Amino acid sequence: MPLNPKDSVKEVSGALGDIGTLLPLSLGAIGVAGLAPVPVLLGFAVFYIATGLYYRLPIPVQPMKAVAALLLTTEVTSQSLVASGVLIGAVLLLLGATGWINRVARLVPGSVLSGLQLGLGLLLANMSLGLMATSLPLGVITLAVLAITLKVLPNWPAALIGLGVALAIGAILGAPGLTLPAADSVPFGLPQLPGINDWQQAMSVLVLPQLALTITNAVVLTALVVGDYFGEQSHRVSPGRLSVTTGLANLFLVPLGALPMCHGAGGVAAHHRFGARTGMAPVLLGTALLMVAFLPGGFSFIAAIPVAGLGALLLVAAVELAVSRRLWAAKPSCWPVIAITALVTVWADPLFGLLAGVISEGVRAVWVRGKMESEGPTDV
């Protein structure tokens, strides 16, 4: 169904909702780890466009956070990065194609999923506050503009307005922007094929930590959040399909120089909160990334965006993810499970949060059964 001009503007605004996650991590990998910028941006562009056309909803594409963080903080070779993308892609493709990932999704209790959402939202909020701290006045003003626009003028493109305000104030204050690729970096180049040592490093350092995060946040939780927002429209967005599309993207694009990529529950919240309602938003963002990759001055424009402004965008998305309707509707007996899951997710990672949540949910279920047997049926 064609969109009217007002809806199209909101799709543009929604398309920008998740750049607070996308740009810092991807440009950090380019500027710090020395990856070739064009293949990295092309990977995101192709995956975003394909995602929008296939799912027809604002499903995000993000750098795999554990891989990106390790790439920025440890000595990981480009060959190991390729190996990690291929291994993660193969595992996700297998889980999705066989339907095993759907069984995993059905085994996770709702209270644990609410706790994972809360924990991941808190992690994103912590990251956003760090970005805002690079220019606190700009970050606070941008956040205030976003909050007022979303509350008072819900039909206006909040992300576009907030981004414009951040650029204007950033130019006045001289606020720091994102790091550009090094002047002598190669604009386009394919990594070499991995050797045995690269496969071993990829499995031990990159693959195992990332799979836990991807399966919980980028597959199971993403499908759940999309269902919350879009109801019957989300019938195509199942854990199995998200696992397959993520697997295919990494198998085919990472060997060509892309970063390992996934979907993400936080990105769904971000795109939706800023107005995206259809697959037009991912297609628009993918097209914009293509233009940045190939048009002169594209990287300079992105680097002009103040980091603090991106942090404000990310904080709005973090709150949207953490404070879900499912959280407010939870029964009192589920609150300890949610709290334990969230705290362990923040303290350790989503895998340990999931395990702690499942254990605490088992304890809760035993307690509820014992209470019902001793006191009769109660509303728990």
Tab-separated table of C-alpha atoms in Angstrom, residues 78-350:
chain	number	residue	atom	x	y	z
A	78	SER	CA	40.974	-9.898	9.531
A	79	GLN	CA	41.238	-13.589	8.610
A	80	SER	CA	39.898	-14.574	12.048
A	81	LEU	CA	37.062	-12.105	11.533
A	82	VAL	CA	36.158	-13.838	8.265
A	83	ALA	CA	36.324	-17.228	9.962
A	84	SER	CA	34.033	-16.035	12.767
A	85	GLY	CA	31.449	-14.753	10.296
A	86	VAL	CA	31.439	-18.032	8.385
A	87	LEU	CA	31.197	-20.161	11.541
A	88	ILE	CA	28.449	-18.064	13.130
A	89	GLY	CA	26.582	-17.926	9.836
A	90	ALA	CA	26.750	-21.702	9.397
A	91	VAL	CA	25.488	-22.385	12.934
A	92	LEU	CA	22.585	-19.924	12.619
A	93	LEU	CA	21.646	-21.244	9.190
A	94	LEU	CA	21.561	-24.797	10.575
A	95	LEU	CA	19.479	-23.795	13.602
A	96	GLY	CA	17.024	-21.841	11.462
A	97	ALA	CA	16.714	-24.312	8.575
A	98	THR	CA	16.087	-27.275	10.885
A	99	GLY	CA	13.629	-25.375	13.091
A	100	TRP	CA	15.678	-26.072	16.221
A	101	ILE	CA	15.831	-22.367	17.007
A	102	ASN	CA	12.004	-22.264	17.225
A	103	ARG	CA	12.123	-25.014	19.852
A	104	VAL	CA	14.695	-23.045	21.814
A	105	ALA	CA	12.459	-19.969	21.638
A	106	ARG	CA	9.440	-21.877	22.994
A	107	LEU	CA	11.449	-23.155	25.952
A	108	VAL	CA	12.325	-19.670	27.263
A	109	PRO	CA	9.725	-18.436	29.831
A	110	GLY	CA	8.121	-15.027	29.359
A	111	SER	CA	9.513	-13.713	32.653
A	112	VAL	CA	13.044	-14.536	31.492
A	113	LEU	CA	12.491	-12.767	28.174
A	114	SER	CA	11.247	-9.688	30.032
A	115	GLY	CA	14.389	-9.784	32.157
A	116	LEU	CA	16.589	-10.099	29.090
A	117	GLN	CA	14.847	-7.094	27.530
A	118	LEU	CA	15.374	-5.071	30.704
A	119	GLY	CA	19.020	-6.103	30.981
A	120	LEU	CA	19.833	-5.381	27.339
A	121	GLY	CA	18.062	-2.041	27.621
A	122	LEU	CA	20.221	-1.159	30.635
A	123	LEU	CA	23.368	-2.150	28.742
A	124	LEU	CA	22.374	0.060	25.819
A	125	ALA	CA	21.561	2.894	28.211
A	126	ASN	CA	25.009	2.631	29.766
A	127	MET	CA	26.600	2.772	26.309
A	128	SER	CA	24.452	5.766	25.366
A	129	LEU	CA	25.423	7.701	28.497
A	130	GLY	CA	29.077	7.159	27.643
A	131	LEU	CA	28.479	8.618	24.181
A	132	MET	CA	26.529	11.574	25.582
A	133	ALA	CA	29.338	12.304	28.040
A	134	THR	CA	31.626	13.313	25.147
A	135	SER	CA	29.644	16.576	25.002
A	136	LEU	CA	27.147	16.565	27.838
A	137	PRO	CA	25.352	19.863	27.015
A	138	LEU	CA	24.778	18.745	23.427
A	139	GLY	CA	23.641	15.303	24.543
A	140	VAL	CA	21.184	16.685	27.089
A	141	ILE	CA	19.728	19.241	24.658
A	142	THR	CA	19.343	16.629	21.919
A	143	LEU	CA	17.691	14.229	24.366
A	144	ALA	CA	15.291	16.957	25.511
A	145	VAL	CA	14.368	17.782	21.907
A	146	LEU	CA	13.744	14.099	21.181
A	147	ALA	CA	11.623	13.617	24.301
A	148	ILE	CA	9.520	16.741	23.686
A	149	THR	CA	8.983	15.891	20.028
A	150	LEU	CA	7.979	12.302	20.772
A	151	LYS	CA	5.615	13.363	23.568
A	152	VAL	CA	4.111	16.613	22.289
A	153	LEU	CA	4.440	16.193	18.519
A	154	PRO	CA	4.214	12.418	17.956
A	155	ASN	CA	3.525	12.816	14.230
A	156	TRP	CA	6.723	14.784	13.631
A	157	PRO	CA	9.977	13.051	12.556
A	158	ALA	CA	11.742	13.097	15.929
A	159	ALA	CA	14.984	11.440	14.784
A	160	LEU	CA	15.417	13.894	11.905
A	161	ILE	CA	14.752	16.850	14.187
A	162	GLY	CA	17.091	15.551	16.882
A	163	LEU	CA	19.836	14.845	14.352
A	164	GLY	CA	19.490	18.344	12.888
A	165	VAL	CA	19.692	19.926	16.345
A	166	ALA	CA	22.761	17.833	17.199
A	167	LEU	CA	24.540	18.855	13.993
A	168	ALA	CA	23.769	22.554	14.543
A	169	ILE	CA	24.820	22.633	18.199
A	170	GLY	CA	27.807	20.409	17.474
A	171	ALA	CA	29.082	22.901	14.910
A	172	ILE	CA	28.801	25.715	17.474
A	173	LEU	CA	30.363	23.820	20.398
A	174	GLY	CA	32.940	21.929	18.368
A	175	ALA	CA	31.627	18.643	19.787
A	176	PRO	CA	33.588	15.549	18.752
A	177	GLY	CA	32.261	13.435	15.912
A	178	LEU	CA	32.930	9.853	14.925
A	179	THR	CA	36.447	8.783	14.002
A	180	LEU	CA	37.094	8.744	10.257
A	181	PRO	CA	39.057	5.967	8.608
A	182	ALA	CA	42.783	6.623	8.518
A	183	ALA	CA	43.894	8.693	5.576
A	184	ASP	CA	45.937	5.833	4.148
A	185	SER	CA	43.313	3.149	4.644
A	186	VAL	CA	42.397	1.058	1.622
A	187	PRO	CA	38.970	2.095	0.283
A	188	PHE	CA	38.216	-1.381	-0.999
A	189	GLY	CA	39.932	-4.668	-0.386
A	190	LEU	CA	39.075	-8.298	0.324
A	191	PRO	CA	40.584	-10.101	3.332
A	192	GLN	CA	42.810	-13.105	2.832
A	193	LEU	CA	41.505	-16.631	3.343
A	194	PRO	CA	41.738	-17.847	6.961
A	195	GLY	CA	44.360	-20.378	8.004
A	196	ILE	CA	44.115	-23.049	10.695
A	197	ASN	CA	45.207	-20.655	13.450
A	198	ASP	CA	42.609	-18.117	12.320
A	199	TRP	CA	39.802	-20.681	12.569
A	200	GLN	CA	40.982	-21.639	16.059
A	201	GLN	CA	41.167	-18.016	17.205
A	202	ALA	CA	37.750	-17.283	15.736
A	203	MET	CA	36.100	-20.195	17.541
A	204	SER	CA	37.677	-19.580	20.943
A	205	VAL	CA	37.673	-15.772	21.029
A	206	LEU	CA	34.793	-14.592	18.817
A	207	VAL	CA	32.219	-17.271	17.974
A	208	LEU	CA	31.200	-18.662	21.371
A	209	PRO	CA	30.574	-15.306	23.127
A	210	GLN	CA	28.744	-13.903	20.102
A	211	LEU	CA	26.431	-16.875	19.545
A	212	ALA	CA	24.966	-16.499	23.031
A	213	LEU	CA	24.146	-12.844	22.380
A	214	THR	CA	22.869	-13.468	18.855
A	215	ILE	CA	20.532	-16.340	19.715
A	216	THR	CA	18.998	-14.520	22.684
A	217	ASN	CA	18.846	-10.911	21.473
A	218	ALA	CA	19.065	-10.991	17.679
A	219	VAL	CA	16.800	-13.994	17.112
A	220	VAL	CA	14.487	-15.012	19.968
A	221	LEU	CA	13.993	-11.589	21.569
A	222	THR	CA	13.810	-9.761	18.231
A	223	ALA	CA	10.940	-11.983	17.066
A	224	LEU	CA	9.162	-11.400	20.375
A	225	VAL	CA	9.492	-7.596	20.247
A	226	VAL	CA	8.366	-7.473	16.603
A	227	GLY	CA	5.289	-9.494	17.567
A	228	ASP	CA	4.538	-7.046	20.386
A	229	TYR	CA	4.702	-4.050	18.030
A	230	PHE	CA	3.131	-5.390	14.853
A	231	GLY	CA	0.813	-8.253	15.849
A	232	GLU	CA	-0.503	-10.180	12.848
A	233	GLN	CA	1.786	-8.248	10.504
A	234	SER	CA	4.755	-9.978	12.098
A	235	HIS	CA	3.836	-13.500	10.936
A	236	ARG	CA	6.916	-13.612	8.682
A	237	VAL	CA	9.289	-12.648	11.504
A	238	SER	CA	9.879	-15.938	13.297
A	239	PRO	CA	13.027	-17.020	15.171
A	240	GLY	CA	13.686	-19.555	12.412
A	241	ARG	CA	13.587	-16.994	9.629
A	242	LEU	CA	15.652	-14.454	11.543
A	243	SER	CA	18.236	-17.164	12.163
A	244	VAL	CA	18.308	-18.097	8.453
A	245	THR	CA	18.614	-14.535	7.145
A	246	THR	CA	21.375	-13.753	9.647
A	247	GLY	CA	23.193	-16.933	8.735
A	248	LEU	CA	23.011	-16.303	4.993
A	249	ALA	CA	24.157	-12.683	5.326
A	250	ASN	CA	27.241	-13.655	7.297
A	251	LEU	CA	28.128	-16.638	5.123
A	252	PHE	CA	28.063	-14.606	1.913
A	253	LEU	CA	29.019	-11.047	2.967
A	254	VAL	CA	31.670	-11.404	5.679
A	255	PRO	CA	34.122	-13.198	3.311
A	256	LEU	CA	33.763	-10.134	1.031
A	257	GLY	CA	34.909	-7.757	3.774
A	258	ALA	CA	31.706	-7.028	5.723
A	259	LEU	CA	31.527	-7.041	9.515
A	260	PRO	CA	29.638	-9.937	11.129
A	261	MET	CA	26.025	-8.695	11.319
A	262	CYS	CA	22.758	-9.604	13.006
A	263	HIS	CA	19.302	-8.266	13.799
A	264	GLY	CA	18.484	-6.948	17.292
A	265	ALA	CA	15.607	-6.258	19.666
A	266	GLY	CA	16.975	-2.828	20.539
A	267	GLY	CA	17.050	-1.870	16.885
A	268	VAL	CA	13.403	-2.861	16.475
A	269	ALA	CA	12.501	-0.602	19.402
A	270	ALA	CA	14.573	2.227	17.955
A	271	HIS	CA	13.129	2.097	14.442
A	272	HIS	CA	9.578	1.785	15.765
A	273	ARG	CA	9.931	4.538	18.378
A	274	PHE	CA	11.034	7.067	15.773
A	275	GLY	CA	8.227	6.305	13.323
A	276	ALA	CA	9.139	3.325	11.127
A	277	ARG	CA	6.224	1.000	10.390
A	278	THR	CA	7.129	-0.746	7.108
A	279	GLY	CA	10.069	-2.243	5.237
A	280	MET	CA	10.602	1.143	3.593
A	281	ALA	CA	12.760	2.282	6.538
A	282	PRO	CA	15.415	-0.482	6.194
A	283	VAL	CA	15.502	-0.001	2.423
A	284	LEU	CA	16.007	3.758	2.844
A	285	LEU	CA	18.827	3.294	5.339
A	286	GLY	CA	20.498	0.682	3.150
A	287	THR	CA	20.300	3.018	0.166
A	288	ALA	CA	21.786	5.863	2.231
A	289	LEU	CA	24.700	3.619	3.228
A	290	LEU	CA	25.315	2.825	-0.444
A	291	MET	CA	25.500	6.544	-1.170
A	292	VAL	CA	27.891	7.124	1.738
A	293	ALA	CA	30.139	4.343	0.459
A	294	PHE	CA	30.388	5.614	-3.105
A	295	LEU	CA	29.656	9.352	-3.191
A	296	PRO	CA	32.495	11.833	-2.542
A	297	GLY	CA	32.337	13.250	0.958
A	298	GLY	CA	30.058	10.514	2.267
A	299	PHE	CA	32.320	9.546	5.151
A	300	SER	CA	32.947	13.200	6.025
A	301	PHE	CA	29.214	13.786	6.456
A	302	ILE	CA	28.848	10.842	8.814
A	303	ALA	CA	31.915	11.916	10.795
A	304	ALA	CA	30.306	15.346	11.322
A	305	ILE	CA	27.493	13.797	13.399
A	306	PRO	CA	28.323	14.493	17.061
A	307	VAL	CA	28.854	11.383	19.141
A	308	ALA	CA	26.734	12.873	21.936
A	309	GLY	CA	23.785	13.233	19.555
A	310	LEU	CA	24.032	9.560	18.632
A	311	GLY	CA	24.072	8.781	22.352
A	312	ALA	CA	20.789	10.647	22.845
A	313	LEU	CA	19.158	8.649	20.046
A	314	LEU	CA	20.462	5.436	21.558
A	315	LEU	CA	19.186	6.309	25.047
A	316	VAL	CA	15.636	6.749	23.756
A	317	ALA	CA	15.862	3.331	22.076
A	318	ALA	CA	17.306	1.778	25.253
A	319	VAL	CA	14.376	2.990	27.372
A	320	GLU	CA	11.918	1.776	24.741
A	321	LEU	CA	13.453	-1.697	24.837
A	322	ALA	CA	13.822	-1.970	28.608
A	323	VAL	CA	10.388	-0.684	29.642
A	324	SER	CA	8.180	-3.049	27.646
A	325	ARG	CA	4.458	-3.672	28.040
A	326	ARG	CA	5.307	-7.218	29.112
A	327	LEU	CA	7.340	-5.826	32.003
A	328	TRP	CA	4.415	-3.776	33.343
A	329	ALA	CA	2.002	-6.686	32.916
A	330	ALA	CA	4.198	-9.190	34.789
A	331	LYS	CA	2.724	-10.851	37.876
A	332	PRO	CA	4.340	-9.919	41.215
A	333	SER	CA	5.732	-13.442	41.609
A	334	CYS	CA	7.672	-12.929	38.344
A	335	TRP	CA	9.420	-9.740	39.463
A	336	PRO	CA	12.330	-11.515	41.212
A	337	VAL	CA	12.929	-13.624	38.097
A	338	ILE	CA	12.956	-10.525	35.891
A	339	ALA	CA	15.305	-8.707	38.263
A	340	ILE	CA	17.759	-11.619	38.534
A	341	THR	CA	17.799	-12.113	34.753
A	342	ALA	CA	18.388	-8.414	34.108
A	343	LEU	CA	21.103	-8.044	36.743
A	344	VAL	CA	23.060	-11.084	35.563
A	345	THR	CA	22.715	-9.920	31.950
A	346	VAL	CA	24.235	-6.563	32.880
A	347	TRP	CA	26.890	-8.049	35.157
A	348	ALA	CA	27.961	-10.903	32.855
A	349	ASP	CA	26.267	-11.364	29.464
A	350	PRO	CA	22.915	-12.505	27.971
